[in-house]
mmCIF file of C-alpha atoms in Angstrom:
data_model
loop_
_atom_site.group_PDB
_atom_site.id
_atom_site.type_symbol
_atom_site.label_atom_id
_atom_site.label_comp_id
_atom_site.label_asym_id
_atom_site.label_seq_id
_atom_site.Cartn_x
_atom_site.Cartn_y
_atom_site.Cartn_z
ATOM 1 C CA MET A 1 55.043 -75.097 -5.678
ATOM 2 C CA ARG A 2 56.430 -73.845 -9.420
ATOM 3 C CA PRO A 3 57.725 -70.214 -10.454
ATOM 4 C CA TRP A 4 58.784 -69.588 -14.400
ATOM 5 C CA ASN A 5 60.137 -66.496 -16.241
ATOM 6 C CA ARG A 6 57.883 -66.757 -18.708
ATOM 7 C CA PRO A 7 53.697 -67.013 -18.870
ATOM 8 C CA ALA A 8 52.397 -70.183 -18.522
ATOM 9 C CA ALA A 9 48.936 -71.540 -17.623
ATOM 10 C CA THR A 10 48.198 -71.570 -14.043
ATOM 11 C CA PRO A 11 46.805 -72.519 -10.948
ATOM 12 C CA PRO A 12 44.512 -69.821 -9.486
ATOM 13 C CA SER A 13 46.067 -69.986 -6.044
ATOM 14 C CA SER A 14 49.503 -68.337 -7.714
ATOM 15 C CA GLN A 15 50.685 -64.731 -8.211
ATOM 16 C CA SER A 16 52.319 -62.975 -10.531
ATOM 17 C CA PRO A 17 54.371 -60.074 -9.894
ATOM 18 C CA PRO A 18 55.036 -58.380 -13.285
ATOM 19 C CA SER A 19 57.336 -55.999 -14.830
ATOM 20 C CA SER A 20 56.750 -53.965 -17.542
ATOM 21 C CA THR A 21 59.036 -50.373 -20.024
ATOM 22 C CA VAL A 22 56.531 -48.033 -20.250
ATOM 23 C CA LEU A 23 56.798 -47.238 -23.800
ATOM 24 C CA TYR A 24 53.671 -50.326 -23.703
ATOM 25 C CA ASP A 25 49.943 -49.426 -23.842
ATOM 26 C CA GLN A 26 50.374 -50.654 -20.198
ATOM 27 C CA GLU A 27 46.268 -51.862 -19.553
ATOM 28 C CA ALA A 28 47.378 -54.261 -22.950
ATOM 29 C CA VAL A 29 50.186 -55.343 -21.357
ATOM 30 C CA LEU A 30 48.132 -56.195 -18.447
ATOM 31 C CA ARG A 31 44.932 -57.926 -20.527
ATOM 32 C CA GLY A 32 47.660 -60.019 -22.199
ATOM 33 C CA VAL A 33 49.435 -60.835 -18.656
ATOM 34 C CA ARG A 34 45.895 -61.809 -17.386
ATOM 35 C CA SER A 35 45.168 -64.109 -20.621
ATOM 36 C CA VAL A 36 46.961 -66.603 -19.922
ATOM 37 C CA LEU A 37 46.752 -65.999 -15.753
ATOM 38 C CA PRO A 38 43.662 -66.011 -14.876
ATOM 39 C CA GLY A 39 43.312 -66.530 -11.609
ATOM 40 C CA ALA A 40 46.699 -65.134 -10.158
ATOM 41 C CA ARG A 41 47.247 -61.545 -8.148
ATOM 42 C CA LEU A 42 49.060 -59.697 -10.672
ATOM 43 C CA VAL A 43 50.993 -56.571 -8.400
ATOM 44 C CA GLY A 44 53.711 -55.723 -9.905
ATOM 45 C CA ALA A 45 55.811 -52.102 -11.589
ATOM 46 C CA SER A 46 56.975 -50.876 -14.888
ATOM 47 C CA THR A 47 60.953 -50.722 -15.260
ATOM 48 C CA GLN A 48 63.896 -49.807 -16.361
ATOM 49 C CA ASP A 49 65.527 -52.777 -17.614
ATOM 50 C CA VAL A 50 64.305 -56.799 -16.783
ATOM 51 C CA SER A 51 67.053 -58.952 -15.480
ATOM 52 C CA ARG A 52 66.596 -63.209 -15.862
ATOM 53 C CA THR A 53 68.012 -66.555 -15.718
ATOM 54 C CA GLY A 54 70.586 -66.128 -18.039
ATOM 55 C CA ASP A 55 70.394 -62.404 -19.153
ATOM 56 C CA VAL A 56 69.622 -58.788 -19.227
ATOM 57 C CA GLU A 57 67.149 -57.370 -20.750
ATOM 58 C CA SER A 58 67.178 -54.107 -22.502
ATOM 59 C CA GLY A 59 65.610 -52.607 -24.568
ATOM 60 C CA ASP A 60 62.221 -50.101 -25.247
ATOM 61 C CA ARG A 61 59.343 -52.505 -24.685
ATOM 62 C CA VAL A 62 60.486 -55.350 -22.230
ATOM 63 C CA VAL A 63 58.323 -57.690 -19.934
ATOM 64 C CA GLY A 64 58.555 -59.634 -17.166
ATOM 65 C CA VAL A 65 56.427 -62.254 -15.196
ATOM 66 C CA ALA A 66 57.326 -64.602 -12.204
ATOM 67 C CA ILE A 67 54.260 -67.371 -11.615
ATOM 68 C CA ILE A 68 54.763 -68.478 -7.516
ATOM 69 C CA GLY A 69 51.983 -70.986 -7.359
ATOM 70 C CA GLY A 70 51.065 -74.078 -5.114
ATOM 71 C CA SER A 71 48.100 -75.357 -2.991
ATOM 72 C CA GLN A 72 51.074 -74.910 0.636
ATOM 73 C CA VAL A 73 51.204 -70.471 -0.840
ATOM 74 C CA THR A 74 48.650 -68.705 -0.370
ATOM 75 C CA ALA A 75 47.722 -64.548 -1.033
ATOM 76 C CA ARG A 76 47.156 -61.566 -0.130
ATOM 77 C CA SER A 77 47.569 -58.069 -2.114
ATOM 78 C CA ALA A 78 46.462 -54.472 -1.473
ATOM 79 C CA PHE A 79 46.836 -51.032 -3.121
ATOM 80 C CA ALA A 80 46.578 -47.227 -1.908
ATOM 81 C CA PRO A 81 46.264 -44.182 -4.487
ATOM 82 C CA ASN A 82 47.563 -41.015 -4.127
ATOM 83 C CA VAL A 83 50.391 -41.511 -2.159
ATOM 84 C CA SER A 84 52.366 -38.967 -2.077
ATOM 85 C CA LYS A 85 49.849 -36.991 -0.037
ATOM 86 C CA ASP A 86 49.492 -38.995 2.452
ATOM 87 C CA PRO A 87 51.807 -42.128 3.003
ATOM 88 C CA ALA A 88 51.309 -42.644 6.649
ATOM 89 C CA ALA A 89 47.269 -42.904 5.765
ATOM 90 C CA ALA A 90 48.227 -45.109 2.099
ATOM 91 C CA ALA A 91 50.397 -47.863 4.836
ATOM 92 C CA ARG A 92 46.777 -47.258 7.189
ATOM 93 C CA MET A 93 45.026 -48.208 3.838
ATOM 94 C CA LEU A 94 47.453 -50.869 2.289
ATOM 95 C CA ALA A 95 47.071 -52.866 6.517
ATOM 96 C CA GLU A 96 43.362 -52.964 6.425
ATOM 97 C CA GLN A 97 43.231 -54.890 3.348
ATOM 98 C CA LEU A 98 46.204 -56.828 4.207
ATOM 99 C CA GLY A 99 44.297 -58.364 7.640
ATOM 100 C CA PRO A 100 46.975 -59.356 10.621
ATOM 101 C CA PRO A 101 50.360 -60.794 9.766
ATOM 102 C CA GLY A 102 50.747 -64.179 9.702
ATOM 103 C CA PRO A 103 53.787 -65.528 12.379
ATOM 104 C CA ASP A 104 57.345 -65.365 10.511
ATOM 105 C CA GLY A 105 56.267 -64.703 7.639
ATOM 106 C CA PRO A 106 58.552 -64.006 4.206
ATOM 107 C CA PRO A 107 59.628 -59.888 3.777
ATOM 108 C CA LEU A 108 55.809 -57.254 2.406
ATOM 109 C CA LEU A 109 57.190 -57.533 -1.200
ATOM 110 C CA LEU A 110 56.639 -53.868 -2.023
ATOM 111 C CA TRP A 111 56.528 -51.516 -5.483
ATOM 112 C CA TYR A 112 55.346 -47.460 -5.021
ATOM 113 C CA ASP A 113 55.904 -44.022 -7.559
ATOM 114 C CA PRO A 114 59.026 -42.866 -6.578
ATOM 115 C CA LEU A 115 58.183 -39.585 -9.785
ATOM 116 C CA THR A 116 55.706 -37.319 -6.953
ATOM 117 C CA GLY A 117 57.535 -36.420 -4.354
ATOM 118 C CA ILE A 118 56.674 -39.877 -2.112
ATOM 119 C CA ASN A 119 58.161 -39.519 1.945
ATOM 120 C CA VAL A 120 59.221 -43.805 1.574
ATOM 121 C CA ASP A 121 60.376 -43.505 4.678
ATOM 122 C CA THR A 122 56.341 -42.380 5.853
ATOM 123 C CA LEU A 123 55.229 -45.531 4.174
ATOM 124 C CA ILE A 124 57.817 -47.609 5.791
ATOM 125 C CA ALA A 125 57.018 -46.550 8.929
ATOM 126 C CA GLY A 126 52.940 -46.837 9.239
ATOM 127 C CA LEU A 127 54.001 -50.791 7.587
ATOM 128 C CA ARG A 128 55.767 -51.682 10.546
ATOM 129 C CA ALA A 129 53.562 -49.983 12.643
ATOM 130 C CA ALA A 130 50.611 -52.310 11.611
ATOM 131 C CA GLY A 131 52.940 -55.448 11.778
ATOM 132 C CA TYR A 132 55.387 -55.872 8.638
ATOM 133 C CA PRO A 133 58.668 -54.429 10.277
ATOM 134 C CA LYS A 134 59.773 -56.318 6.519
ATOM 135 C CA ILE A 135 59.280 -54.830 3.824
ATOM 136 C CA LEU A 136 61.298 -55.444 0.166
ATOM 137 C CA GLY A 137 61.079 -53.668 -2.804
ATOM 138 C CA GLY A 138 61.261 -51.185 -5.266
ATOM 139 C CA GLY A 139 60.074 -47.761 -6.404
ATOM 140 C CA ALA A 140 59.428 -48.490 -9.873
ATOM 141 C CA GLY A 141 61.077 -47.050 -13.027
ATOM 142 C CA GLN A 142 61.185 -46.113 -16.300
ATOM 143 C CA PRO A 143 63.564 -45.181 -19.515
ATOM 144 C CA TRP A 144 67.419 -43.850 -18.035
ATOM 145 C CA GLY A 145 66.887 -40.476 -18.552
ATOM 146 C CA PRO A 146 64.708 -36.691 -17.791
ATOM 147 C CA LEU A 147 61.512 -37.930 -15.322
ATOM 148 C CA TYR A 148 58.604 -39.073 -17.017
ATOM 149 C CA ARG A 149 56.780 -41.454 -15.555
ATOM 150 C CA THR A 150 56.360 -44.773 -13.383
ATOM 151 C CA TYR A 151 53.436 -47.469 -13.662
ATOM 152 C CA GLN A 152 52.037 -49.560 -10.686
ATOM 153 C CA TYR A 153 50.147 -52.891 -11.661
ATOM 154 C CA PHE A 154 47.430 -54.121 -9.357
ATOM 155 C CA GLU A 155 45.029 -56.606 -10.439
ATOM 156 C CA GLY A 156 44.141 -55.009 -14.018
ATOM 157 C CA LEU A 157 44.881 -51.469 -12.963
ATOM 158 C CA VAL A 158 47.321 -49.374 -13.963
ATOM 159 C CA MET A 159 47.983 -46.653 -11.697
ATOM 160 C CA ARG A 160 49.893 -43.743 -10.943
ATOM 161 C CA ASP A 161 51.165 -42.097 -7.228
ATOM 162 C CA SER A 162 50.213 -45.442 -5.961
ATOM 163 C CA ALA A 163 51.924 -48.519 -3.512
ATOM 164 C CA VAL A 164 51.218 -51.955 -4.494
ATOM 165 C CA VAL A 165 52.192 -54.931 -1.410
ATOM 166 C CA LEU A 166 52.242 -58.526 -2.106
ATOM 167 C CA ARG A 167 51.586 -60.772 0.795
ATOM 168 C CA LEU A 168 53.168 -64.497 0.658
ATOM 169 C CA ASP A 169 52.147 -66.933 3.382
ATOM 170 C CA GLY A 170 52.486 -70.477 3.493
ATOM 171 C CA ASP A 171 55.594 -72.730 3.034
ATOM 172 C CA LEU A 172 58.274 -70.218 2.013
ATOM 173 C CA GLU A 173 60.587 -68.138 3.272
ATOM 174 C CA PHE A 174 62.807 -65.956 1.969
ATOM 175 C CA VAL A 175 67.113 -65.549 2.435
ATOM 176 C CA GLN A 176 67.723 -62.250 1.447
ATOM 177 C CA ASP A 177 71.049 -60.211 1.607
ATOM 178 C CA LEU A 178 72.153 -56.749 -0.160
ATOM 179 C CA THR A 179 75.418 -54.526 -1.494
ATOM 180 C CA HIS A 180 76.109 -50.965 -2.435
ATOM 181 C CA GLY A 181 78.293 -49.862 -4.488
ATOM 182 C CA THR A 182 79.642 -46.482 -3.187
ATOM 183 C CA ASP A 183 82.331 -44.933 -0.818
ATOM 184 C CA ALA A 184 82.757 -42.290 1.086
ATOM 185 C CA LEU A 185 84.672 -39.510 0.910
ATOM 186 C CA GLY A 186 85.499 -39.131 5.105
ATOM 187 C CA ILE A 187 84.370 -35.059 4.805
ATOM 188 C CA GLU A 188 81.475 -35.102 6.581
ATOM 189 C CA LEU A 189 78.801 -32.604 6.246
ATOM 190 C CA GLU A 190 75.976 -31.493 9.041
ATOM 191 C CA VAL A 191 72.302 -31.014 7.754
ATOM 192 C CA THR A 192 71.280 -28.256 8.894
ATOM 193 C CA ALA A 193 67.552 -27.590 8.164
ATOM 194 C CA ALA A 194 64.812 -30.141 5.962
ATOM 195 C CA GLU A 195 61.762 -30.295 6.898
ATOM 196 C CA GLY A 196 60.237 -34.472 5.184
ATOM 197 C CA ASN A 197 62.308 -35.726 2.649
ATOM 198 C CA VAL A 198 63.193 -31.962 1.937
ATOM 199 C CA ILE A 199 67.042 -30.789 2.330
ATOM 200 C CA SER A 200 67.463 -26.319 3.466
ATOM 201 C CA ALA A 201 70.552 -26.509 4.460
ATOM 202 C CA ILE A 202 73.433 -27.865 4.962
ATOM 203 C CA ASP A 203 76.619 -26.747 7.336
ATOM 204 C CA GLY A 204 74.490 -23.718 7.239
ATOM 205 C CA ARG A 205 74.220 -22.981 3.243
ATOM 206 C CA PRO A 206 71.670 -23.836 0.673
ATOM 207 C CA ALA A 207 71.390 -27.228 0.127
ATOM 208 C CA LEU A 208 71.441 -26.971 -3.570
ATOM 209 C CA ASP A 209 74.792 -24.461 -3.966
ATOM 210 C CA VAL A 210 77.435 -27.613 -0.813
ATOM 211 C CA TRP A 211 76.120 -29.970 -3.425
ATOM 212 C CA ARG A 212 77.102 -28.271 -6.555
ATOM 213 C CA GLU A 213 80.156 -27.122 -4.457
ATOM 214 C CA GLN A 214 81.367 -30.532 -3.312
ATOM 215 C CA LEU A 215 80.834 -32.224 -7.529
ATOM 216 C CA GLY A 216 82.512 -29.576 -9.144
ATOM 217 C CA LEU A 217 79.698 -29.231 -10.955
ATOM 218 C CA GLY A 218 77.732 -25.814 -12.259
ATOM 219 C CA ASP A 219 74.231 -24.380 -12.367
ATOM 220 C CA GLU A 220 73.173 -26.299 -15.213
ATOM 221 C CA ASP A 221 75.381 -29.274 -14.854
ATOM 222 C CA ILE A 222 73.963 -29.964 -11.593
ATOM 223 C CA LEU A 223 70.268 -30.223 -13.109
ATOM 224 C CA ASP A 224 71.701 -33.285 -15.477
ATOM 225 C CA ILE A 225 70.943 -36.227 -14.359
ATOM 226 C CA GLU A 226 73.550 -37.979 -16.247
ATOM 227 C CA ALA A 227 76.525 -35.511 -14.427
ATOM 228 C CA THR A 228 75.127 -36.509 -11.216
ATOM 229 C CA ALA A 229 74.155 -40.109 -11.307
ATOM 230 C CA ALA A 230 78.022 -41.513 -10.065
ATOM 231 C CA TRP A 231 76.863 -39.594 -6.442
ATOM 232 C CA ALA A 232 75.339 -40.133 -3.247
ATOM 233 C CA LEU A 233 74.833 -39.182 -0.012
ATOM 234 C CA GLY A 234 75.610 -41.775 3.087
ATOM 235 C CA VAL A 235 73.784 -41.600 6.601
ATOM 236 C CA SER A 236 75.296 -44.178 9.478
ATOM 237 C CA LEU A 237 71.458 -45.110 11.016
ATOM 238 C CA PRO A 238 71.039 -46.867 13.893
ATOM 239 C CA MET A 239 70.711 -50.549 13.196
ATOM 240 C CA GLU A 240 70.772 -53.671 15.344
ATOM 241 C CA PRO A 241 73.277 -54.758 17.680
ATOM 242 C CA GLY A 242 74.193 -57.276 15.435
ATOM 243 C CA HIS A 243 73.752 -55.907 12.059
ATOM 244 C CA ASP A 244 75.863 -54.181 10.499
ATOM 245 C CA TYR A 245 75.755 -52.458 6.755
ATOM 246 C CA GLU A 246 78.942 -52.002 4.967
ATOM 247 C CA GLY A 247 78.945 -48.443 5.638
ATOM 248 C CA PRO A 248 76.535 -45.501 5.069
ATOM 249 C CA ILE A 249 73.081 -45.776 4.081
ATOM 250 C CA THR A 250 73.162 -44.169 1.277
ATOM 251 C CA ARG A 251 70.722 -42.067 -0.359
ATOM 252 C CA SER A 252 70.459 -40.573 -4.188
ATOM 253 C CA VAL A 253 69.915 -36.751 -3.853
ATOM 254 C CA PHE A 254 66.559 -37.143 -6.692
ATOM 255 C CA GLY A 255 65.350 -33.409 -7.714
ATOM 256 C CA PHE A 256 66.120 -29.938 -7.363
ATOM 257 C CA ARG A 257 64.143 -26.673 -5.388
ATOM 258 C CA THR A 258 66.457 -24.035 -7.875
ATOM 259 C CA SER A 259 64.482 -21.268 -6.757
ATOM 260 C CA THR A 260 64.501 -22.522 -3.236
ATOM 261 C CA ARG A 261 67.987 -23.728 -3.439
ATOM 262 C CA GLU A 262 67.163 -27.317 -1.445
ATOM 263 C CA VAL A 263 67.286 -30.589 -2.832
ATOM 264 C CA VAL A 264 65.118 -33.149 -1.931
ATOM 265 C CA LEU A 265 65.448 -36.761 -2.093
ATOM 266 C CA GLN A 266 62.090 -39.555 -1.266
ATOM 267 C CA ALA A 267 63.635 -40.564 2.580
ATOM 268 C CA PRO A 268 64.711 -37.333 4.994
ATOM 269 C CA ILE A 269 68.133 -37.419 6.185
ATOM 270 C CA PRO A 270 66.207 -34.616 9.890
ATOM 271 C CA ALA A 271 68.766 -31.632 10.572
ATOM 272 C CA GLY A 272 71.475 -32.913 13.156
ATOM 273 C CA MET A 273 72.526 -35.575 11.032
ATOM 274 C CA LEU A 274 75.894 -35.664 9.506
ATOM 275 C CA VAL A 275 75.940 -37.002 5.786
ATOM 276 C CA GLN A 276 79.097 -37.912 3.320
ATOM 277 C CA VAL A 277 79.015 -37.666 0.358
ATOM 278 C CA CYS A 278 79.567 -41.035 -1.314
ATOM 279 C CA HIS A 279 81.868 -41.754 -4.416
ATOM 280 C CA ARG A 280 80.377 -44.978 -7.104
ATOM 281 C CA THR A 281 83.359 -47.205 -8.961
ATOM 282 C CA PRO A 282 82.483 -49.666 -11.408
ATOM 283 C CA GLU A 283 84.721 -51.360 -9.202
ATOM 284 C CA ALA A 284 82.980 -51.452 -5.648
ATOM 285 C CA VAL A 285 79.590 -52.249 -7.801
ATOM 286 C CA PHE A 286 80.508 -55.005 -9.723
ATOM 287 C CA ASP A 287 82.979 -56.321 -7.339
ATOM 288 C CA ARG A 288 80.777 -56.570 -4.252
ATOM 289 C CA ALA A 289 77.431 -57.460 -5.916
ATOM 290 C CA VAL A 290 79.701 -60.699 -6.700
ATOM 291 C CA VAL A 291 80.227 -60.433 -3.058
ATOM 292 C CA MET A 292 76.936 -60.363 -2.197
ATOM 293 C CA ALA A 293 75.616 -63.426 -4.285
ATOM 294 C CA THR A 294 79.010 -65.976 -2.536
ATOM 295 C CA ARG A 295 77.734 -65.320 0.560
ATOM 296 C CA LEU A 296 73.824 -65.703 -0.221
ATOM 297 C CA HIS A 297 74.739 -68.929 -1.994
ATOM 298 C CA ALA A 298 76.987 -69.893 1.673
ATOM 299 C CA ARG A 299 73.350 -69.204 3.401
ATOM 300 C CA LEU A 300 71.190 -71.769 0.650
ATOM 301 C CA ALA A 301 73.293 -74.487 1.730
ATOM 302 C CA GLY A 302 70.725 -76.926 2.506
ATOM 303 C CA ARG A 303 67.908 -74.929 1.276
ATOM 304 C CA SER A 304 65.370 -75.659 -1.918
ATOM 305 C CA PRO A 305 65.550 -71.916 -3.668
ATOM 306 C CA VAL A 306 62.676 -71.656 -5.945
ATOM 307 C CA LEU A 307 63.048 -68.053 -7.404
ATOM 308 C CA ALA A 308 64.726 -65.047 -7.043
ATOM 309 C CA LEU A 309 63.634 -62.325 -6.838
ATOM 310 C CA SER A 310 66.238 -59.163 -7.841
ATOM 311 C CA PHE A 311 65.065 -55.394 -7.237
ATOM 312 C CA GLU A 312 68.802 -53.662 -8.812
ATOM 313 C CA CYS A 313 69.229 -49.740 -8.674
ATOM 314 C CA ALA A 314 68.657 -48.456 -12.282
ATOM 315 C CA ALA A 315 71.316 -46.034 -12.030
ATOM 316 C CA ARG A 316 73.795 -48.567 -11.382
ATOM 317 C CA ALA A 317 73.435 -51.085 -14.063
ATOM 318 C CA ARG A 318 73.065 -49.705 -17.758
ATOM 319 C CA PRO A 319 74.025 -46.376 -16.705
ATOM 320 C CA PHE A 320 77.116 -46.938 -14.590
ATOM 321 C CA LEU A 321 78.480 -50.240 -15.176
ATOM 322 C CA GLY A 322 77.489 -50.272 -19.504
ATOM 323 C CA GLU A 323 75.867 -53.067 -21.469
ATOM 324 C CA GLU A 324 78.469 -56.088 -20.950
ATOM 325 C CA LEU A 325 79.608 -54.838 -17.475
ATOM 326 C CA THR A 326 75.821 -54.921 -16.343
ATOM 327 C CA ARG A 327 75.308 -58.358 -18.548
ATOM 328 C CA ARG A 328 78.485 -59.910 -16.597
ATOM 329 C CA GLU A 329 77.360 -58.674 -13.024
ATOM 330 C CA ILE A 330 74.497 -60.547 -13.326
ATOM 331 C CA GLY A 331 75.904 -63.851 -15.251
ATOM 332 C CA GLN A 332 78.716 -64.093 -12.360
ATOM 333 C CA MET A 333 75.834 -64.090 -9.569
ATOM 334 C CA GLN A 334 73.604 -66.244 -11.827
ATOM 335 C CA THR A 335 76.316 -69.088 -12.064
ATOM 336 C CA ILE A 336 76.918 -68.971 -8.323
ATOM 337 C CA LEU A 337 73.326 -69.028 -7.050
ATOM 338 C CA GLY A 338 72.395 -71.713 -9.716
ATOM 339 C CA GLU A 339 71.896 -71.279 -13.101
ATOM 340 C CA THR A 340 69.018 -72.484 -13.533
ATOM 341 C CA LEU A 341 67.497 -70.877 -11.006
ATOM 342 C CA PRO A 342 64.437 -68.844 -12.224
ATOM 343 C CA TRP A 343 65.206 -65.325 -11.834
ATOM 344 C CA LEU A 344 63.327 -62.056 -12.119
ATOM 345 C CA GLY A 345 64.262 -58.482 -11.124
ATOM 346 C CA MET A 346 63.293 -54.979 -12.136
ATOM 347 C CA TYR A 347 65.922 -51.933 -11.640
ATOM 348 C CA ALA A 348 63.971 -50.248 -9.757
ATOM 349 C CA TRP A 349 64.233 -46.403 -8.694
ATOM 350 C CA GLY A 350 65.164 -46.316 -5.434
ATOM 351 C CA GLU A 351 65.209 -49.925 -3.252
ATOM 352 C CA VAL A 352 63.393 -50.616 -0.125
ATOM 353 C CA ALA A 353 65.224 -53.719 2.042
ATOM 354 C CA PRO A 354 65.946 -54.971 5.815
ATOM 355 C CA VAL A 355 69.181 -54.755 7.719
ATOM 356 C CA GLY A 356 68.587 -57.350 10.404
ATOM 357 C CA PRO A 357 64.967 -56.743 11.677
ATOM 358 C CA ALA A 358 64.413 -53.125 10.462
ATOM 359 C CA THR A 359 63.531 -52.014 6.984
ATOM 360 C CA TYR A 360 65.778 -49.092 5.269
ATOM 361 C CA PHE A 361 65.135 -46.933 2.029
ATOM 362 C CA HIS A 362 68.550 -47.722 0.188
ATOM 363 C CA ASN A 363 69.027 -46.305 -3.237
ATOM 364 C CA TYR A 364 72.747 -47.310 -5.237
ATOM 365 C CA THR A 365 71.513 -50.418 -3.525
ATOM 366 C CA PHE A 366 71.140 -53.704 -5.038
ATOM 367 C CA PRO A 367 68.419 -55.846 -2.902
ATOM 368 C CA LEU A 368 68.650 -59.591 -4.035
ATOM 369 C CA ALA A 369 65.922 -62.003 -2.755
ATOM 370 C CA VAL A 370 66.218 -65.956 -3.049
ATOM 371 C CA LEU A 371 62.243 -67.806 -2.077
ATOM 372 C CA CYS A 372 62.926 -71.015 -1.045
ATOM 373 C CA ARG A 373 60.767 -73.871 0.657
ATOM 374 C CA ARG A 374 60.373 -73.388 4.463
ATOM 375 C CA ARG A 375 62.417 -76.433 6.176
#
């Protein structure tokens, strides 16, 4: 098994998760990757930036590729189009292409389009019903700023409003952890009207009005991604005993319907649930990431790590920490985990990661997985 952070000749059994920024000619990028990896399965998505061994690449045009191969590793990949229209049907389509899950396999790797109104929880639930309870991945990214478009990659196809997955089998195991960088303000509010991933009312009032007031913003400011990027809704979800998390699971307000005063999430918070307004701080984001790396390092004792896959929320890094702290965060984590460990990270617009035996949708979160040879 040989992972790299750059293209190289590779056997037909290899798998290649690429990430690319959206200003490239996307088809040309995949043709270029395919020209040096002719036999590899090629799945991945566009990203805001790329983290790699030794640095973070943040620019208008960046491509990152990680290669996993070897005689003891096999892979299956699948894609589903038009996911936002029927995520349950998309999950069934993905599962049919993948086939029955193997026993004790690593998590399913998932990339999807976050800008089309998809209900990610429905997609997760459908894959869980098909026998895939553990899923790790993220929403495809784009440059920070006004919402434009993202892309998903499957073999030679460049798609939108789609989901792509990669299943790895063989002598691999994932050692995975996650952290978020928000603190709840302690004010509990009740979601009083919601349909799917759209919240209509909080505490009996229009949801957008309550959200605006909690953040202390005007009508124009509430639509500015820079003005709202430090805030989230926290919700405590039921979890298996013994699998505590470091606080409420955070959900970003991802869109607004000004005519109906509604807010749009990537995953539902049903009516009747209590939520808390959460605020991010650079200290919580940075320090907890370093603590997570320390936890992972302890769990890697006696294992043979071969590749780190990072799905850090795009809003945590450059837009919030800034260029210097973003690089320091990744640098300190790599110092703890091993400076020579191959590493590929996307900056995701929505994160999917397990907490214990179940998978949840997250925002403002940093899931990190280290692939190891199975003991």
